[in-house]
Amino acid sequence: MAGEKYVYDFSEGHKGLKELLGGKGANLAEMTRLGLPVPAGFIVTTRACQAYLATGHNPDGLDAEIDEHLAALERTMGRRLGDAEDPLLVSVRSGAAFSMPGMMETVLNVGLTDASVTGLAAQAGGNERFAWDSYRRLIQMFGKTVCDVPGEEFSDALEEAKKAKGATDDLHLDAADLRALVDRFKRIFAKHTGYDFPQDPREQMRLAMEAVFRSWNAERAVLYRRQERIPADLGTAVNVCSMVFGNLGADSGTGVAFTRDPASGSQGIYGDYLSNAQGEDVVAGIRNTVPLEDLKRLDPKSYEELLAIMAKLEGHYRDLCDIEFTIERGKLWMLQTRVGKRTAAAAFRIAAQLVDEGMITLDEALRRVSGAQLAQLMFPRFDLSADPAVLTKGIGASPGAASGRAVFSAARAAELAAEGEDVILVRRETNPEDLAGMIAARGILTARGGKTSHAAVVARGMGRTCVCGADQLEISGTRFTVNGQTVAEGDVISVDGTTGRVYLGSVPVRPSEVVQYFEGDMVEESTLVDAVHTIMGHADATRRLAVRTNADTGEDAARARRFGAEGIGLCRTEHMFLGDRKELVERLILSSTESARNDALAALLPLQRADFVDLFRAMDGLPVTVRLIDPPLHEFLPSLEELAVNVAVARERGEENAEEAQLLDAVRRMHEQNPMLGLRGVRLGLVIPGLFAMQVRAITEAAVQLAGEGLNPRPEIMVPLVGAVQELEMVRQECEQIVAEVVADSGVEILIGTMIEVPRAALTAGQIAEAADFFSFGTNDLTQMGWGFSRDDVEGAFFWRYLELGIFGISPFESIDRDGVGRLIRIAAEEGRAVRPELKLGVCGEHGGDPESVHFFHEVGLDYVSCSPFRVPVARLEAGRAAVTSEDSDSR
Ligand code: ADP
Ligand code: MG
Ligand code: MG
């Protein structure tokens, strides 16, 4: 595009321009605007990078613009880039819109050449050591990051030089040593590139800038983005910043700092300082740093100034900031700041502290924490007080803490688990054949693959702890080696699915204090619990969505209620057909006469009634949605294969059993090719006379009984799998008759509604609403039928591939597919409400507890979400966040 501005001076930008200038550039500009001491410089935009990556060369006009800004920079600094007498040196730094720590490149000291290295020494008061140290750093960084020279060649040469000198620290190398090292580095450079280290400063700068552009597509950067779900086409900005020197002597140095502790959230500054060093040394851990407090002694003036700047930054960003700084001969320079990453616990503590300090509002505090963070705090964690040995670290792919014996095959996992052992399944990577082992294991550890690998997707789907991509693991047969340690089958290891750490031996697990708090247990004084309490309180006061739970027993219901559930959105009655009642259900299915069937139903009635009494009692005063029986009845019968074998064997022996043969007959008759699409839900109710009627009677009688005790039961009867209004009308009529008869004048009120989980129901919601008091979206089935995916079959079989191909960014069973399934929900909500404005709308699929999905349900105007008891607090928090989230907040 002609005339586009590709280059911004630090004084031209601000923190709102992250997308264009990258986070680093936008914040350098912001600090410049605030009048903080930032070395002068300019930023080449991410759009220039996008253009470069698309075409392989700089877009028209970019080079001229860079020349202009460089000339202006030279005027400001009173020096020319690479000048032989008094050189201006610059750093060329990457910086994308989302922070990608350590993923991309930076080159320092650009502009140094054989000629200007002497000028630099002279300008530094004859400090030759400093000049040659800077030059060897440039050749090293430039060689490695711009020209792909293997980094070890340089670091090995540096080690050799130190050894030759008997030195332990590169500070012991003097000017002559470093000068010799520069010669050595140049030879390494020429050997690998086939040409000499470039002596034209402008050429150095150009090559470094292009290398930064290209680093956007480096393999590790691509992988990282995929894991963090950062779009692939954003590109990185390039920051050109005049150099300041922390390696000028003892009165110089460099450091990093946080305005609060990013691990715990405690107030007070945290940081590390390294004297006589250049920035990258601190991060690289080349020499031992000292705590930031030591700077108070080393350079009190800079220390005070730094504290004042940090306070100013916190006040300005109203959040925890992390910074990078350099001191050049007693003068402090700011080289970077950003709103700092933090742990989940720190996020809650800091948000609550900032509210106390009057720096942010409660709304803002709510925006700064997330349901994912709260969920993390609710998992049990390892108690690390005994300092267990860390074996290695991978990617925390599915949170939780699990210890067990290492096993190396799915079969062995299943075997040992059946003997009652806790096992951790260790695989190079998993595939669909490992599924049984994954289910049997307490935790899963893989050497390959990221957050979207098969192991990660499946583990998250079933709530299993998983660490993946621990690429230092060398697995062979039934053992693995890592960092010189060997773990054989049967040895105990522990995996932390939150941090990705893997420990040797069993690590004790500590329950979550946040869960204890939700449970109403006494918790010792805890700043974390206080913070959670404050923020949850505000979420509850703010949210428009109610939060219910999915629960089938009084016990689950009571627990969910302690977690803040405001009713039951889904009680699955089929669970009530299992266990010792299976026999009754078999009788019901097999009965060939009406009276036999009625006997079976009559036997089930009191059992169901007792279940409902428990449930309504636990949820007294709150709505309880009971779904009439949903799964195909053959699920309650023995498996076809097993039964067929039994009958055949019996026949062989002449011990034929009429009952078993009859059962086999029934199982054969009811066998379905696609049970998910077969005789289930409302279809059962219409085909098997008396089945729904029995359930409705049990529900109503239970309610009337409790009303008689002075309680306030509020049942809602929900008909599953409706696709046509006629289905619902027929069931409704039957229900209403029974309800009217049983309720009589007891004062009990019962709503009758339907699930919307078949696409046809969503598309004819206007008709269906005529017969429904409420809709509850069954997002699992709606997703299955909307996509035509059978969840049990596809998730383990090929979802990882779909994720890898980018067909979806996250499994549609984890987070609602807004465009497709979400559109069905939108249509149904709008058309249903148009016919019946008071229609209650809720969600009872698993998406009800997924943070992203909760925001969607808020947007489309539903009344409540329902989720498993454990997810209730997460849903409450996210419902609150949905109500306060504004477009401009950056919650990432
Ligand atoms: P990263 O994104 O990996 O942190 P940076 O671009 O921040 O990379 O640079 C790495 C290090 O180089 C930083 O620690 C910083 O202190 C140092 N650095 C960058 N630019 C300059 C400069 N102009 N003068 C002195 N040090 C610099
Ligand atoms: Mg940095
Ligand atoms: Mg369903």
PDB file of N, CA and C and ligand atoms in Angstrom, residues 24 93 106 283 324 335-336 338, ligand 2:
ATOM      1  N   LYS A  24       6.575  -4.692  23.012  1.00  0.00           N
ATOM      2  CA  LYS A  24       7.807  -4.044  23.472  1.00  0.00           C
ATOM      3  C   LYS A  24       7.879  -2.615  22.969  1.00  0.00           C
ATOM      4  N   ARG A  93      15.762  -5.310  17.970  1.00  0.00           N
ATOM      5  CA  ARG A  93      15.022  -6.203  18.870  1.00  0.00           C
ATOM      6  C   ARG A  93      13.662  -6.565  18.303  1.00  0.00           C
ATOM      7  N   THR A 106      17.146 -10.958  19.143  1.00  0.00           N
ATOM      8  CA  THR A 106      17.621  -9.623  19.444  1.00  0.00           C
ATOM      9  C   THR A 106      19.120  -9.597  19.182  1.00  0.00           C
ATOM     10  N   VAL A 283      19.410 -12.868  31.737  1.00  0.00           N
ATOM     11  CA  VAL A 283      18.442 -13.891  31.354  1.00  0.00           C
ATOM     12  C   VAL A 283      19.148 -15.219  31.098  1.00  0.00           C
ATOM     13  N   GLU A 324      13.016  -4.249  32.399  1.00  0.00           N
ATOM     14  CA  GLU A 324      14.437  -4.512  32.169  1.00  0.00           C
ATOM     15  C   GLU A 324      15.109  -3.152  32.159  1.00  0.00           C
ATOM     16  N   LEU A 335      14.812  -0.175  29.607  1.00  0.00           N
ATOM     17  CA  LEU A 335      14.883  -0.844  28.300  1.00  0.00           C
ATOM     18  C   LEU A 335      13.629  -1.633  27.949  1.00  0.00           C
ATOM     19  N   GLN A 336      12.774  -1.859  28.903  1.00  0.00           N
ATOM     20  CA  GLN A 336      11.554  -2.611  28.598  1.00  0.00           C
ATOM     21  C   GLN A 336      10.620  -2.570  29.799  1.00  0.00           C
ATOM     22  N   ARG A 338       6.424  -4.226  30.752  1.00  0.00           N
ATOM     23  CA  ARG A 338       5.145  -4.764  30.283  1.00  0.00           C
ATOM     24  C   ARG A 338       4.368  -5.204  31.516  1.00  0.00           C
TER      25      ARG A 338
HETATM   26 MG    MG B   2      13.423  -8.214  27.068  1.00  0.00          MG
END
